[in-house]
Short mmCIF file of C-alpha atoms in Angstrom, two decimals:
data_model
loop_
_atom_site.label_atom_id
_atom_site.label_comp_id
_atom_site.label_asym_id
_atom_site.label_seq_id
_atom_site.Cartn_x
_atom_site.Cartn_y
_atom_site.Cartn_z
CA MET V 24 128.93 53.87 99.04
CA SER V 25 125.51 53.47 100.57
CA ASP V 26 126.39 50.10 102.05
CA SER V 27 129.51 51.45 103.73
CA THR V 28 127.55 54.38 105.14
CA ASP V 29 124.90 52.08 106.59
CA HIS V 30 127.63 49.95 108.10
CA LEU V 31 129.17 53.02 109.81
CA ILE V 32 125.83 54.23 111.22
CA GLU V 33 124.72 50.90 112.67
CA PRO V 34 126.35 50.46 116.14
CA THR V 35 127.65 47.14 117.29
CA ALA V 36 126.30 45.22 120.25
CA ASP V 37 129.18 46.42 122.45
CA GLU V 38 128.60 50.00 121.40
CA ARG V 39 124.92 49.70 122.18
CA ALA V 40 125.71 48.30 125.62
CA GLU V 41 128.19 51.10 126.28
CA LEU V 42 125.68 53.69 125.10
CA GLU V 43 123.00 52.29 127.41
CA GLN V 44 125.49 52.36 130.28
CA LEU V 45 126.26 56.02 129.56
CA ARG V 46 122.56 56.84 129.50
CA LEU V 47 122.04 55.22 132.88
CA GLU V 48 125.00 57.13 134.29
CA VAL V 49 123.70 60.44 132.96
CA ALA V 50 120.26 59.72 134.43
CA ARG V 51 121.83 58.87 137.78
CA LEU V 52 123.87 62.08 137.79
CA ARG V 53 120.81 64.14 136.90
CA ALA V 54 118.78 62.54 139.70
CA THR V 55 121.60 63.17 142.17
CA ARG V 56 121.86 66.80 141.11
CA GLU V 57 118.09 67.20 141.36
CA ARG V 58 118.06 65.80 144.89
CA ARG V 59 120.91 68.07 145.94
CA ARG V 60 119.24 71.11 144.43
CA VAL V 61 115.85 70.75 146.11
CA GLY V 62 116.76 68.78 149.23
CA TRP V 63 116.31 71.63 151.78
CA ARG V 64 113.08 73.09 150.44
CA PRO V 65 110.71 70.20 151.24
CA ILE V 66 112.18 69.85 154.73
CA VAL V 67 111.85 73.53 155.64
CA SER V 68 108.43 73.76 154.01
CA THR V 69 107.18 70.75 155.96
CA ILE V 70 108.53 72.11 159.24
CA LEU V 71 106.84 75.48 158.73
CA ILE V 72 103.51 73.92 157.77
CA VAL V 73 103.58 71.52 160.71
CA LEU V 74 104.37 74.38 163.12
CA GLY V 75 101.55 76.44 161.63
CA CYS V 76 99.11 73.55 162.02
CA ILE V 77 100.19 73.04 165.64
CA LEU V 78 99.76 76.72 166.47
CA ALA V 79 96.39 77.04 164.70
CA PRO V 80 94.24 75.41 167.43
CA LEU V 81 96.30 77.17 170.11
CA ALA V 82 95.61 80.48 168.36
CA LEU V 83 91.88 79.74 168.19
CA ALA V 84 91.81 78.80 171.88
CA SER V 85 93.78 81.92 172.87
CA VAL V 86 91.37 84.18 170.97
CA TRP V 87 88.40 82.48 172.63
CA VAL V 88 89.93 82.79 176.11
CA HIS V 89 90.82 86.44 175.58
CA ASN V 90 87.31 87.23 174.34
CA GLN V 91 85.84 85.67 177.45
CA ILE V 92 88.22 87.59 179.72
CA SER V 93 88.21 91.03 178.11
CA ASP V 94 84.95 91.31 176.12
CA THR V 95 81.97 91.80 178.44
CA ASP V 96 79.45 91.45 175.60
CA ARG V 97 80.97 88.15 174.48
CA PHE V 98 81.19 86.89 178.07
CA THR V 99 77.55 87.79 178.68
CA ALA V 100 76.50 86.11 175.44
CA THR V 101 78.40 83.00 176.51
CA MET V 102 77.07 82.81 180.06
CA SER V 103 73.54 84.13 179.53
CA PRO V 104 72.03 80.83 178.33
CA LEU V 105 73.22 79.01 181.46
CA ILE V 106 70.27 80.07 183.63
CA ARG V 107 67.91 79.32 180.74
CA ASP V 108 69.02 75.70 180.35
CA PRO V 109 66.49 73.22 181.84
CA ALA V 110 69.18 71.04 183.44
CA VAL V 111 70.80 74.05 185.11
CA GLN V 112 67.40 75.37 186.22
CA ALA V 113 66.58 72.00 187.78
CA ALA V 114 69.89 71.94 189.65
CA VAL V 115 69.38 75.51 190.94
CA THR V 116 65.83 74.70 191.99
CA ASP V 117 66.93 71.61 193.92
CA ARG V 118 69.74 73.50 195.64
CA VAL V 119 67.55 76.45 196.63
CA THR V 120 64.80 74.16 197.92
CA GLU V 121 67.32 72.10 199.86
CA THR V 122 68.75 75.23 201.44
CA ILE V 123 65.30 76.45 202.46
CA PHE V 124 64.35 73.23 204.18
CA THR V 125 67.75 72.88 205.80
CA ASN V 126 66.91 76.02 207.75
CA VAL V 127 63.15 75.44 208.05
CA ASN V 128 62.11 72.03 209.45
CA VAL V 129 58.43 71.86 208.56
CA LYS V 130 57.88 68.52 210.28
CA ALA V 131 59.39 69.75 213.54
CA ILE V 132 57.23 72.88 213.41
CA ALA V 133 54.10 70.76 212.84
CA THR V 134 55.05 68.42 215.68
CA ASP V 135 55.52 71.40 218.01
CA ALA V 136 52.12 72.70 216.98
CA VAL V 137 50.49 69.35 217.75
CA GLY V 138 52.23 69.32 221.13
CA ALA V 139 50.90 72.81 221.85
CA LEU V 140 47.38 71.66 221.03
CA ALA V 141 47.76 68.70 223.36
CA ALA V 142 48.92 71.05 226.10
CA GLN V 143 45.76 73.10 225.59
CA GLY V 144 43.65 70.04 226.35
CA VAL V 145 42.88 68.73 222.87
CA PRO V 146 41.94 65.04 223.17
CA PRO V 147 44.71 62.50 222.43
CA ALA V 148 42.61 60.89 219.69
CA VAL V 149 42.77 64.16 217.76
CA THR V 150 46.41 64.95 218.44
CA ASP V 151 47.51 61.44 217.51
CA ARG V 152 45.86 61.76 214.12
CA LEU V 153 47.37 65.17 213.63
CA GLU V 154 50.79 63.76 214.55
CA ALA V 155 50.40 61.13 211.83
CA LEU V 156 49.78 63.92 209.30
CA THR V 157 52.99 65.83 210.03
CA GLY V 158 55.07 63.71 207.60
CA PRO V 159 52.70 64.10 204.61
CA LEU V 160 52.31 67.78 205.52
CA ALA V 161 56.06 68.33 205.39
CA SER V 162 56.29 66.48 202.09
CA GLY V 163 53.43 68.48 200.63
CA VAL V 164 54.93 71.77 201.73
CA GLN V 165 58.30 70.79 200.25
CA SER V 166 56.68 69.86 196.93
CA PHE V 167 54.77 73.17 196.91
CA VAL V 168 57.89 75.21 197.63
CA HIS V 169 59.90 73.26 195.04
CA GLY V 170 57.29 74.03 192.39
CA ARG V 171 57.19 77.72 193.22
CA VAL V 172 60.98 77.96 193.21
CA ALA V 173 61.09 76.15 189.85
CA ASN V 174 58.64 78.65 188.37
CA LEU V 175 60.69 81.53 189.74
CA VAL V 176 64.01 80.18 188.43
CA ALA V 177 62.49 79.64 184.98
CA SER V 178 60.97 83.14 184.85
CA ASP V 179 62.20 86.01 182.69
CA GLN V 180 62.79 88.05 185.83
CA ILE V 181 65.50 85.68 187.05
CA ALA V 182 67.03 85.43 183.57
CA GLN V 183 67.24 89.22 183.27
CA THR V 184 68.66 89.51 186.77
CA TRP V 185 71.28 86.88 185.89
CA ASP V 186 72.30 88.85 182.79
CA ARG V 187 72.67 92.07 184.77
CA VAL V 188 74.67 90.39 187.53
CA ILE V 189 77.18 88.69 185.21
CA ARG V 190 77.57 91.84 183.10
CA VAL V 191 78.29 94.06 186.10
CA ALA V 192 80.59 91.48 187.67
CA HIS V 193 82.56 91.00 184.43
CA THR V 194 82.85 94.74 183.81
CA GLN V 195 84.24 95.26 187.29
CA ALA V 196 86.64 92.33 186.94
CA VAL V 197 87.98 93.67 183.62
CA ALA V 198 88.42 97.11 185.13
CA VAL V 199 90.47 95.61 187.95
CA LEU V 200 92.57 93.49 185.58
CA ASP V 201 93.42 96.25 183.11
CA GLY V 202 94.05 98.79 185.86
CA SER V 203 91.17 101.13 184.95
CA ALA V 204 89.26 100.57 188.21
CA SER V 205 89.77 103.82 190.12
CA ALA V 206 88.60 102.30 193.40
CA ILE V 207 91.11 99.43 193.31
CA ALA V 208 94.84 100.14 193.43
CA ILE V 209 98.10 98.58 194.56
CA GLN V 210 100.08 100.23 197.32
CA GLY V 211 103.23 98.41 198.28
CA ASP V 212 102.40 94.77 198.74
CA LYS V 213 98.68 95.32 199.36
CA VAL V 214 95.58 95.78 197.22
CA VAL V 215 93.69 98.77 198.65
CA LEU V 216 90.09 99.87 198.22
CA ASP V 217 89.39 103.59 197.88
CA LEU V 218 86.47 104.46 200.17
CA ALA V 219 85.68 107.82 198.52
CA PRO V 220 82.71 106.46 196.49
CA PHE V 221 81.19 104.98 199.64
CA ILE V 222 81.67 108.23 201.54
CA ASP V 223 79.94 110.16 198.73
CA VAL V 224 76.94 107.81 198.87
CA ALA V 225 76.79 108.11 202.65
CA LYS V 226 76.92 111.92 202.42
CA GLN V 227 74.04 111.96 199.92
CA GLN V 228 71.92 109.67 202.09
CA LEU V 229 72.58 111.63 205.29
CA ALA V 230 71.92 114.95 203.55
CA SER V 231 68.61 113.65 202.22
CA ASP V 232 67.70 112.69 205.80
CA GLY V 233 68.22 116.29 206.96
CA LEU V 234 71.81 116.11 208.25
CA THR V 235 73.09 118.72 205.77
CA ILE V 236 76.17 119.42 207.83
CA VAL V 237 77.86 116.48 206.13
CA ASN V 238 78.12 118.59 202.96
CA ARG V 239 81.02 120.39 204.65
CA ILE V 240 83.11 117.24 204.51
CA PRO V 241 85.79 117.76 201.83
CA GLU V 242 86.62 115.20 199.14
CA VAL V 243 88.79 112.58 200.80
CA HIS V 244 90.22 109.25 199.69
CA PRO V 245 90.78 106.99 202.69
CA THR V 246 91.76 103.42 201.83
CA ILE V 247 91.68 100.00 203.43
CA ALA V 248 93.79 96.98 202.54
CA VAL V 249 91.66 94.16 201.16
CA ALA V 250 94.19 91.61 199.82
CA ASP V 251 97.82 90.87 199.04
CA ALA V 252 99.05 92.44 195.83
CA ALA V 253 100.84 89.32 194.57
CA GLY V 254 97.62 87.67 193.40
CA LEU V 255 96.38 90.75 191.54
CA VAL V 256 99.78 91.33 189.93
CA GLN V 257 99.80 87.74 188.68
CA ALA V 258 96.24 88.06 187.41
CA ARG V 259 97.14 91.22 185.51
CA SER V 260 100.19 89.48 184.05
CA TRP V 261 98.00 86.64 182.80
CA TYR V 262 95.54 89.17 181.38
CA THR V 263 98.31 90.96 179.48
CA ALA V 264 99.74 87.65 178.24
CA SER V 265 96.35 86.48 176.97
CA ASP V 266 95.91 89.78 175.14
CA ARG V 267 99.28 89.41 173.40
CA LEU V 268 98.69 85.76 172.52
CA ALA V 269 95.28 86.51 171.05
CA THR V 270 96.77 89.37 169.02
CA TRP V 271 99.88 87.71 167.61
CA LEU V 272 99.43 83.94 167.70
CA PRO V 273 96.86 83.78 164.85
CA TRP V 274 99.12 85.89 162.62
CA ILE V 275 102.14 83.76 163.45
CA ALA V 276 100.24 80.61 162.49
CA ILE V 277 99.07 82.20 159.22
CA VAL V 278 102.58 83.43 158.35
CA LEU V 279 104.09 79.99 159.03
CA LEU V 280 101.53 78.25 156.83
CA ALA V 281 101.92 80.82 154.05
CA ALA V 282 105.72 80.67 154.21
CA GLY V 283 105.66 76.87 154.11
CA VAL V 284 103.54 76.91 150.97
CA TYR V 285 105.59 79.71 149.37
CA ILE V 286 109.01 78.06 149.67
CA ALA V 287 107.74 74.61 148.66
CA GLN V 288 108.85 73.35 145.28
CA HIS V 289 105.38 71.98 144.53
CA LYS V 290 103.24 74.82 145.88
CA ARG V 291 99.88 73.36 144.98
CA ARG V 292 100.74 70.09 146.71
CA ALA V 293 102.00 72.03 149.73
CA LEU V 294 98.79 74.09 149.81
CA ILE V 295 96.70 70.91 149.84
CA GLY V 296 98.84 69.47 152.63
CA ALA V 297 98.66 72.69 154.65
CA ALA V 298 94.88 72.93 154.27
CA LEU V 299 94.37 69.30 155.26
CA GLY V 300 96.79 69.67 158.18
CA PHE V 301 94.95 72.80 159.29
CA ALA V 302 91.61 70.96 159.16
CA PHE V 303 93.13 68.01 161.02
CA SER V 304 94.40 70.32 163.78
CA MET V 305 90.83 71.56 164.28
CA LEU V 306 89.67 67.95 164.44
CA VAL V 307 92.29 67.25 167.11
CA LEU V 308 91.03 70.24 169.12
CA ALA V 309 87.45 68.94 168.83
CA ILE V 310 88.54 65.51 170.07
CA GLY V 311 90.41 67.14 172.96
CA LEU V 312 87.28 69.08 173.95
CA ALA V 313 85.20 65.90 173.82
CA ILE V 314 87.71 64.10 176.05
CA GLY V 315 87.81 67.07 178.44
CA ARG V 316 84.02 67.09 178.62
CA THR V 317 84.00 63.40 179.56
CA ILE V 318 86.62 63.94 182.25
CA VAL V 319 84.77 66.93 183.75
CA VAL V 320 81.39 65.17 183.78
CA ASP V 321 82.82 61.96 185.23
CA ALA V 322 84.48 63.93 188.04
CA VAL V 323 81.16 65.12 189.51
CA PRO V 324 78.40 63.11 191.25
CA SER V 325 75.86 61.50 188.96
CA ARG V 326 73.08 63.85 190.07
CA SER V 327 75.18 66.83 188.92
CA ALA V 328 76.21 65.27 185.59
CA ALA V 329 73.33 66.76 183.58
CA PRO V 330 73.80 70.42 184.63
CA VAL V 331 77.59 70.18 184.43
CA SER V 332 77.51 68.72 180.91
CA ALA V 333 74.97 71.36 179.85
CA ALA V 334 77.13 74.12 181.31
CA PHE V 335 80.23 72.74 179.59
CA ASP V 336 78.47 72.72 176.22
CA ILE V 337 77.07 76.22 176.68
CA VAL V 338 80.33 77.82 177.80
CA LEU V 339 82.38 76.25 174.99
CA ARG V 340 79.85 76.59 172.19
CA PHE V 341 81.57 79.61 170.59
CA LEU V 342 84.92 77.78 170.63
CA ARG V 343 83.29 74.76 168.98
CA ASP V 344 81.60 76.98 166.39
CA GLY V 345 84.97 78.52 165.57
CA LEU V 346 86.76 75.22 165.12
CA ARG V 347 83.93 73.89 162.92
CA THR V 348 84.23 76.98 160.73
CA LEU V 349 88.00 76.67 160.40
CA PHE V 350 87.70 72.94 159.73
CA ALA V 351 85.32 73.68 156.87
CA VAL V 352 87.69 76.35 155.53
CA GLY V 353 90.59 73.88 155.49
CA ILE V 354 88.55 71.22 153.69
CA VAL V 355 87.20 73.70 151.10
CA VAL V 356 90.68 75.09 150.37
CA ALA V 357 92.14 71.58 150.04
CA ILE V 358 89.39 70.47 147.64
CA GLY V 359 89.69 73.68 145.61
CA ALA V 360 93.47 73.36 145.30
CA PHE V 361 93.16 69.70 144.31
CA LEU V 362 90.49 70.32 141.65
CA ALA V 363 92.58 73.15 140.17
CA GLY V 364 95.68 70.92 139.97
CA PRO V 365 97.22 68.88 137.13
CA SER V 366 96.38 65.40 138.48
CA SER V 367 94.54 63.10 136.12
CA THR V 368 91.53 62.93 138.44
CA ALA V 369 91.25 66.73 138.66
CA VAL V 370 91.72 67.07 134.90
CA HIS V 371 89.02 64.49 134.19
CA ILE V 372 86.62 66.21 136.61
CA ARG V 373 87.21 69.60 134.99
CA GLN V 374 86.87 68.16 131.50
CA GLY V 375 83.66 66.43 132.49
CA VAL V 376 82.21 69.66 133.88
CA VAL V 377 83.24 71.62 130.77
CA LYS V 378 81.76 68.99 128.47
CA GLY V 379 78.57 68.94 130.49
CA LEU V 380 78.21 72.73 130.38
CA THR V 381 79.02 72.77 126.65
CA TRP V 382 76.34 70.16 126.02
CA LEU V 383 73.88 72.10 128.17
CA ARG V 384 74.63 75.30 126.25
CA SER V 385 74.13 73.56 122.92
CA ARG V 386 70.83 72.09 124.11
CA SER V 387 69.61 75.43 125.45
CA GLY V 388 69.91 77.11 122.05
CA LEU V 389 71.83 80.04 123.55
CA ARG V 390 73.32 82.26 120.85
CA ALA V 391 74.82 85.23 122.67
CA THR V 392 77.78 86.03 120.44
CA GLY V 393 78.82 89.30 122.07
CA LEU V 394 78.33 88.05 125.61
CA GLY V 395 80.18 84.81 124.92
CA LYS V 396 83.17 86.63 123.46
CA TRP V 397 83.21 89.16 126.29
CA VAL V 398 83.10 86.44 128.94
CA HIS V 399 85.84 84.53 127.12
CA SER V 400 88.06 87.62 126.96
CA TYR V 401 87.68 88.39 130.68
CA ARG V 402 87.18 84.87 132.00
CA VAL V 403 90.31 84.98 134.19
CA ALA V 404 89.31 88.31 135.75
CA LEU V 405 85.73 87.12 136.26
CA ARG V 406 86.88 83.95 138.02
CA ALA V 407 89.34 85.86 140.19
CA GLY V 408 86.65 88.39 141.04
CA ALA V 409 84.22 85.65 142.02
CA VAL V 410 86.82 84.07 144.32
CA ALA V 411 87.71 87.47 145.82
CA ILE V 412 84.05 88.27 146.52
CA ALA V 413 83.57 84.88 148.18
CA VAL V 414 86.59 85.53 150.41
CA LEU V 415 85.34 89.02 151.31
CA VAL V 416 81.88 87.69 152.17
CA PHE V 417 83.48 85.17 154.51
CA LEU V 418 85.71 87.79 156.13
CA PHE V 419 82.88 90.26 156.74
CA LEU V 420 80.39 87.74 158.10
CA ASP V 421 79.80 88.07 161.84
CA ARG V 422 80.84 84.75 163.36
CA PRO V 423 80.53 82.63 160.19
CA SER V 424 79.62 79.01 160.79
CA GLY V 425 80.89 75.89 159.06
CA LEU V 426 77.59 75.72 157.18
CA ALA V 427 78.11 79.30 155.99
CA VAL V 428 81.54 78.34 154.62
CA LEU V 429 80.04 75.42 152.70
CA LEU V 430 77.25 77.61 151.33
CA ILE V 431 79.76 80.25 150.19
CA ALA V 432 81.80 77.55 148.45
CA LEU V 433 78.67 76.14 146.80
CA VAL V 434 77.57 79.56 145.54
CA LEU V 435 81.11 80.17 144.23
CA LEU V 436 80.98 76.89 142.30
CA VAL V 437 77.64 77.90 140.78
CA VAL V 438 79.04 81.31 139.76
CA LEU V 439 82.13 79.68 138.20
CA ALA V 440 79.86 77.24 136.36
CA VAL V 441 77.80 80.14 135.00
CA ILE V 442 81.00 81.85 133.80
CA GLN V 443 82.04 78.63 132.07
CA PHE V 444 78.55 78.24 130.62
CA LEU V 445 78.66 81.72 129.08
CA ASP V 446 82.27 81.36 127.90
CA ALA V 447 81.60 80.72 124.20
CA PRO V 448 84.25 82.34 121.97
CA GLY V 449 83.08 80.41 118.94
CA ASP V 450 79.48 81.63 119.04
CA ARG V 451 78.22 82.81 115.69
CA PRO V 452 74.84 84.16 114.73
CA ALA V 453 72.54 81.37 113.62
CA ALA V 454 72.30 81.06 109.84
CA THR V 455 68.99 82.12 108.34
CA GLY V 456 67.68 80.43 105.24
#
């Protein structure tokens, strides 16, 4: 009976071949069904993430542009260092000195003076020697004036005057662009200037000079046309557009990236790809700025290259700081998502850290039974709280830098390591003999 049963159980070679063929067919059908089931998700997820990465640098640039246009404090902070830069100061000094001596010919004045002396009967031996000194005299005077102008341009007085001028000019420009300037208005196809403020000043001045009869003049608002309205209308349209882009474009980029990660079948892998793509988009923006800097500097004469390059770096420094910060955020998020994933490398790294902390705890002689159990019971909440605090610190920092992002990530790793170090559910009081 046993022999017959064994004979029935053992398949023949043909049966084994048929069974293997059926297995291959089932595997093929399963693979086909799997591809059909998830085929749209990776495509849509990839499209959304790519769009988000493309819009990210555009969103950063739009926010920077809008801040420069609408925020007087930010504009002043951006432009204030210009007059304090040595290369810009040297260029201003040269230009001012050149302008002075374009209108004042020291050598010609000295030559005229020598001629006047000769006309008064001064001997030719004396006037000839004086004539030979007119060139060095002109050069010396120019050097003296250049030095005094350089000292003036580098003084705090000029720097403070520069700050006041750009602040007032920007405030007035913003008032015109957003329509809050009461003295500037559009009537028909012309931009008109209301002369009432000027009349009030004139009345005050005349009254202080004794002509009090001007106080009888009623409040009037005469206007004069100063420009065509088309240019101002276009400028206001650009101002409104920049405001909307700066408001909505960052959120659109964030929503696209988040949606791409959410609908992905492998969310952790999608998060890593989105973070790396986000960081890469910041790198592309940095490369574009570097190329633009080269083009701008190469387009000016060599003597102007130094001040132009310095001005370019100063004006765009906040934009560069922003892209460095976002680049660091993308890299930190990508590394964090990778280390928290199921890949063998990430698992080995986590296991190595846990083993190292366990060994360190055993070597330290720590025996905190209650603390270890408490930390073990709330370890998930403690880790989530540490991550949340790190995110809040980043969000509430005023203009966080890339270095600040790396420091926050480093402190977070230390806090997580401390939580792991204290996580000791098996702690027991040491036996006493």
